[in-house]
CSV table of C-alpha atoms in Angstrom, one decimal:
chain,number,residue,atom,x,y,z
A,26,MET,CA,136.1,58.1,70.7
A,27,LEU,CA,136.4,61.7,71.9
A,28,GLY,CA,140.0,61.5,73.1
A,29,LYS,CA,141.7,62.9,76.2
A,30,ASP,CA,141.9,66.4,74.7
A,31,ASN,CA,138.1,66.6,74.2
A,32,VAL,CA,137.0,65.3,77.6
A,33,PHE,CA,137.4,66.8,81.1
A,34,LEU,CA,136.8,64.4,84.0
A,35,VAL,CA,135.6,65.9,87.3
A,36,VAL,CA,135.1,63.9,90.5
A,37,PHE,CA,133.5,64.8,93.8
A,38,SER,CA,134.9,63.1,96.9
A,39,SER,CA,134.1,63.2,100.6
A,40,TYR,CA,135.5,62.0,103.9
A,41,GLN,CA,132.0,61.3,105.3
A,42,GLY,CA,128.4,62.4,104.9
A,43,LYS,CA,125.3,61.4,103.1
A,44,VAL,CA,124.4,60.6,99.5
A,45,MET,CA,121.4,59.7,97.4
A,46,ALA,CA,121.9,56.2,96.0
A,47,GLY,CA,120.4,52.8,95.7
A,48,PRO,CA,121.5,49.6,97.5
A,49,ARG,CA,121.8,47.8,94.1
A,50,TRP,CA,121.2,48.3,90.4
A,51,GLY,CA,117.5,48.9,89.9
A,52,GLY,CA,117.0,49.5,93.7
A,53,ARG,CA,115.0,52.3,95.2
A,54,MET,CA,117.0,55.5,95.6
A,55,MET,CA,117.4,56.6,99.2
A,56,GLU,CA,119.5,58.8,101.5
A,57,MET,CA,122.5,56.8,102.8
A,58,ILE,CA,125.1,57.6,105.3
A,59,ILE,CA,128.8,57.4,104.2
A,60,SER,CA,131.0,56.3,107.1
A,61,PRO,CA,134.4,58.0,107.6
A,62,ALA,CA,136.9,57.0,105.0
A,63,VAL,CA,139.4,54.2,105.7
A,64,SER,CA,142.8,55.4,106.9
A,65,ASP,CA,144.9,54.5,103.8
A,66,SER,CA,142.5,56.2,101.3
A,67,ILE,CA,142.9,59.5,99.4
A,68,GLU,CA,139.8,60.7,101.3
A,69,SER,CA,141.5,60.1,104.6
A,70,LYS,CA,144.6,61.9,103.5
A,71,LEU,CA,142.7,64.9,102.1
A,72,ASN,CA,140.7,65.1,105.3
A,73,GLN,CA,143.9,66.0,107.2
A,74,ILE,CA,144.1,69.3,105.3
A,75,ASP,CA,142.6,72.1,107.5
A,76,LEU,CA,139.9,73.2,104.9
A,77,ASP,CA,136.2,72.1,104.7
A,78,GLY,CA,136.4,71.9,101.0
A,79,PHE,CA,138.8,72.5,98.1
A,80,TYR,CA,139.7,71.3,94.6
A,81,LEU,CA,142.8,69.9,93.0
A,82,PHE,CA,143.6,70.4,89.4
A,83,PHE,CA,145.7,67.8,87.6
A,84,ASP,CA,147.7,68.9,84.6
A,85,ASP,CA,150.8,67.5,82.9
A,86,LYS,CA,153.0,69.1,85.5
A,87,VAL,CA,151.3,67.1,88.2
A,88,ARG,CA,151.2,63.9,86.2
A,89,LYS,CA,154.9,63.2,86.7
A,90,GLU,CA,156.0,59.8,87.8
A,91,GLU,CA,156.8,60.9,91.4
A,92,ASN,CA,153.1,61.9,91.8
A,93,LEU,CA,151.6,58.8,90.4
A,94,MET,CA,151.0,56.6,93.4
A,95,VAL,CA,148.2,54.1,93.7
A,96,THR,CA,145.8,54.9,96.5
A,97,GLY,CA,142.4,53.8,97.7
A,98,HIS,CA,139.6,55.9,96.4
A,99,ARG,CA,135.9,55.6,97.5
A,100,ALA,CA,133.6,54.7,94.6
A,101,VAL,CA,130.1,56.0,95.3
A,102,GLY,CA,127.8,56.4,92.4
A,103,VAL,CA,124.1,55.6,91.8
A,104,VAL,CA,124.8,52.4,93.8
A,105,TYR,CA,126.2,52.3,97.3
A,106,ASN,CA,126.3,49.5,99.9
A,107,SER,CA,127.6,50.7,103.2
A,108,SER,CA,127.7,47.1,104.6
A,109,GLY,CA,130.8,46.4,102.5
A,110,ASP,CA,132.3,49.8,102.8
A,111,ARG,CA,135.9,48.7,102.7
A,112,ARG,CA,135.2,47.2,99.2
A,113,GLN,CA,134.0,50.6,98.0
A,114,PHE,CA,137.6,51.8,98.0
A,115,VAL,CA,139.2,51.0,94.6
A,116,PRO,CA,142.9,51.3,93.8
A,117,THR,CA,143.3,54.5,91.7
A,118,ILE,CA,146.0,56.7,90.4
A,119,ILE,CA,144.0,59.9,91.0
A,120,PRO,CA,145.9,62.3,88.6
A,121,MET,CA,145.6,59.8,85.8
A,122,ARG,CA,141.9,59.1,86.3
A,123,TYR,CA,140.6,62.6,86.7
A,124,ASP,CA,141.4,66.2,85.6
A,125,THR,CA,139.9,67.8,88.8
A,126,LEU,CA,139.0,66.5,92.2
A,127,PHE,CA,136.6,68.4,94.4
A,128,PHE,CA,136.9,67.4,98.1
A,129,PHE,CA,134.5,68.1,100.9
A,130,LYS,CA,135.0,66.9,104.5
A,131,ASN,CA,131.3,66.3,105.0
A,132,THR,CA,128.6,66.1,102.4
A,133,SER,CA,124.8,66.2,102.5
A,134,ALA,CA,122.6,64.2,100.1
A,135,LEU,CA,121.2,66.0,97.1
A,136,ARG,CA,117.5,66.7,97.0
A,137,VAL,CA,115.6,64.9,94.2
A,138,LEU,CA,113.9,67.2,91.8
A,139,ARG,CA,110.5,65.9,90.6
């Protein structure tokens, strides 16, 4: 194992937009619309900040007990199924799961390089 001092975890998060993903494992990749985040999620809370995009850096100063609340976090990866969007939000303690979070109010799907 590499250990926490040898790995730096970065996550990209969005309130709404588009992504390139498949509807299931092994499914064909396509552009998909991400609906606005549910109200009790970290994405909804970050969307209230008056910036189109920003990042948060989590170090030991941030990882104090008073900052370690469980919140819903949208899980979009190579697979995304918008029909069960509420189930895409997983309970997460953001500062313990990631080292940096990049947030964008709206995203556009990446272009596939081939």
